[in-house]
GROMACS .gro file of C-alpha atoms in nm:
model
  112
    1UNK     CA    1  -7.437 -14.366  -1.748
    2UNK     CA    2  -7.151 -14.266  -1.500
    3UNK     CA    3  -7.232 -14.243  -1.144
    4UNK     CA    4  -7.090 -13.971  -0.901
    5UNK     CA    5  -7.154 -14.192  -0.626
    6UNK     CA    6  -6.803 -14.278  -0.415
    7UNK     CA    7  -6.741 -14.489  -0.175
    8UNK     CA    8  -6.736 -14.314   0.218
    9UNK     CA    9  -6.433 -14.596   0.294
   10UNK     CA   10  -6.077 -14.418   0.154
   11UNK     CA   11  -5.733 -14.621   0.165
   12UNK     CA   12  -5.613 -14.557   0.566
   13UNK     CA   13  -5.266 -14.368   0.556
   14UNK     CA   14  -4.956 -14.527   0.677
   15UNK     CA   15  -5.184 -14.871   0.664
   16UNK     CA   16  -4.901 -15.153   0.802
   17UNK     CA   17  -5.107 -15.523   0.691
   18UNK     CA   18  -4.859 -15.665   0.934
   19UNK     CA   19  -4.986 -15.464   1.214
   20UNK     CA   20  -5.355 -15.516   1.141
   21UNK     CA   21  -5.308 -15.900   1.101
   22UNK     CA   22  -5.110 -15.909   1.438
   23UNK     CA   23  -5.438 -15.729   1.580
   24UNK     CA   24  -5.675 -15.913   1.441
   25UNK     CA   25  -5.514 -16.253   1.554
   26UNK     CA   26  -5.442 -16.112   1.899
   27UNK     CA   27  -5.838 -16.036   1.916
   28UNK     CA   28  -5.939 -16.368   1.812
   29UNK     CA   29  -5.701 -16.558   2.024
   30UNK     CA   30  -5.847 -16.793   2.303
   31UNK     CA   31  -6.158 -16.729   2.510
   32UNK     CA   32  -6.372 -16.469   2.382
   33UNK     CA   33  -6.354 -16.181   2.111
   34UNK     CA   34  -6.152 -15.837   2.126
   35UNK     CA   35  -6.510 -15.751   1.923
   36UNK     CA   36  -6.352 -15.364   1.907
   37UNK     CA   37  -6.071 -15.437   1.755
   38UNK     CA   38  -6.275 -15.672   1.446
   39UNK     CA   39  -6.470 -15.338   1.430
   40UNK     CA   40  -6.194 -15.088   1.432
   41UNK     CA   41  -5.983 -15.288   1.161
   42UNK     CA   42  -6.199 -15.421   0.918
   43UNK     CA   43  -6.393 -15.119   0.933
   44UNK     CA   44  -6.182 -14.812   0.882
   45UNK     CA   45  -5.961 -15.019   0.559
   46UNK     CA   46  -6.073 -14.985   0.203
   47UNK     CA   47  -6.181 -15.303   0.031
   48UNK     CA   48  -5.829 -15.280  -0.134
   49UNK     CA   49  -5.667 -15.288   0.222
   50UNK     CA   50  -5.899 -15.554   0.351
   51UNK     CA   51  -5.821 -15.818   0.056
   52UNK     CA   52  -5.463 -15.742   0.139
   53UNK     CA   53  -5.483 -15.841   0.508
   54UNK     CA   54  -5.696 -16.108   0.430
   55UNK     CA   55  -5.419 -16.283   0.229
   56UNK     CA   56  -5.132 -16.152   0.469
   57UNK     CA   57  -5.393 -16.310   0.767
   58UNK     CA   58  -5.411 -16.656   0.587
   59UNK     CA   59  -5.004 -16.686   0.443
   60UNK     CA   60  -4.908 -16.599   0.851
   61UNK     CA   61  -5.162 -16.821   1.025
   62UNK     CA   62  -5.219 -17.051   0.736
   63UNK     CA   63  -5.589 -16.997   0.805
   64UNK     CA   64  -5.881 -16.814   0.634
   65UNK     CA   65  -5.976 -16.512   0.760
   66UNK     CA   66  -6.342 -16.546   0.690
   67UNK     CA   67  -6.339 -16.891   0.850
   68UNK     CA   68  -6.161 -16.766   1.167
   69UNK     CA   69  -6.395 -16.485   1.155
   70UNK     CA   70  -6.741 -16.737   1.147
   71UNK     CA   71  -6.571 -16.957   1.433
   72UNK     CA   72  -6.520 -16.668   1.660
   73UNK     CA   73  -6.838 -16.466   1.581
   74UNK     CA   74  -7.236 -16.527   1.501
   75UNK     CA   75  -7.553 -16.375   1.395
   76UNK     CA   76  -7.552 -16.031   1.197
   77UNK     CA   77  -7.209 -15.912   1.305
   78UNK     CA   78  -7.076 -16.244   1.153
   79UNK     CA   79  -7.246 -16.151   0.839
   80UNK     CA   80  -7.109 -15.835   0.863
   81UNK     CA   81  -6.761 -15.907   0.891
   82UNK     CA   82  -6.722 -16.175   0.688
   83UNK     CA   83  -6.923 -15.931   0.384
   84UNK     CA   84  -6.644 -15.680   0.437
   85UNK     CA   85  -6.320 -15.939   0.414
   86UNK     CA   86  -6.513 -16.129   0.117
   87UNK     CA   87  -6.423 -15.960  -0.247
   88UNK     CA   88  -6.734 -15.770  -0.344
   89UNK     CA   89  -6.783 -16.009  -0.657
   90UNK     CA   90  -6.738 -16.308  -0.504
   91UNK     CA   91  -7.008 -16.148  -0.221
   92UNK     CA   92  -7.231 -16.011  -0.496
   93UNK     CA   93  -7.250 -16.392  -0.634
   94UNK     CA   94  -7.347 -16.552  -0.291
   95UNK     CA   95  -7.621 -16.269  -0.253
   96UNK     CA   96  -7.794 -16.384  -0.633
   97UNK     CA   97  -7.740 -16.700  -0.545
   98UNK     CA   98  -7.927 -16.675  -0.207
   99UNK     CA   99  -8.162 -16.482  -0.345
  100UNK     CA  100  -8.263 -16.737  -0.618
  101UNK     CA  101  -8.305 -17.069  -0.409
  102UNK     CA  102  -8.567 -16.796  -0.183
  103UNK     CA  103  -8.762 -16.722  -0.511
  104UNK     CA  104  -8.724 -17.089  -0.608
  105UNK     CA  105  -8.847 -17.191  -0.272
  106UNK     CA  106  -9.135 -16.953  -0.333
  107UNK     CA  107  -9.230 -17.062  -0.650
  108UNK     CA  108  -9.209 -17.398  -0.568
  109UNK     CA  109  -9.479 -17.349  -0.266
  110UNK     CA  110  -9.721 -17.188  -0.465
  111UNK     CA  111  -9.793 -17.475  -0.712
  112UNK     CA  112  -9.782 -17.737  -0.440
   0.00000   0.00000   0.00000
């Protein structure tokens, strides 16, 4: 089976991972979030193009994104942000495995 489902995200055209790093530091930087500019940039990049600035994000600031991301954010827009810079395995595996320990929690307060 082969689906025709596609993705609605396509690579952004004349995408510069310098630029978008730059941006995404400069929103991040001291008091408060530049919360339009998280948006803007991790939204309108491909997966492809996120993973890329990602790395660039954490060889120029020697930082994670995702952590810098979870210190500067909170509730569902964390989750949010940090789903779209996390590779989609690696975020498929945290899902199961969040979804287990609930069913395990479940299970174990039905025979107690």
């Amino acid at each position: 089976y082969q689906s025709s489902a596609r993705g609605t995200i396509k690579d952004k055209a004349n995408f510069k991972v310098e630029e978008d790093v730059a941006a995404l530091r400069k929103a991040m930087e001291g008091l408060g979030t530049t919360e339009k500019t998280l948006i803007e940039v991790l939204t309108q990049r491909s997966n492809a193009q996120r993973q890329l600035i990602a790395k660039a994000y954490e060889k120029g600031t020697g930082r994670k994104l995702v952590a810098d991301l979870e210190g500067d954010t909170h509730g569902d827009f964390e989750d949010l942000l940090v789903a779209l810079v996390t590779p989609p395995a690696v975020y498929d595996c945290h899902e199961v495995i969040k979804a287990i320990k609930v069913r395990l929690y479940l299970i174990c307060l039905r025979f107690f």
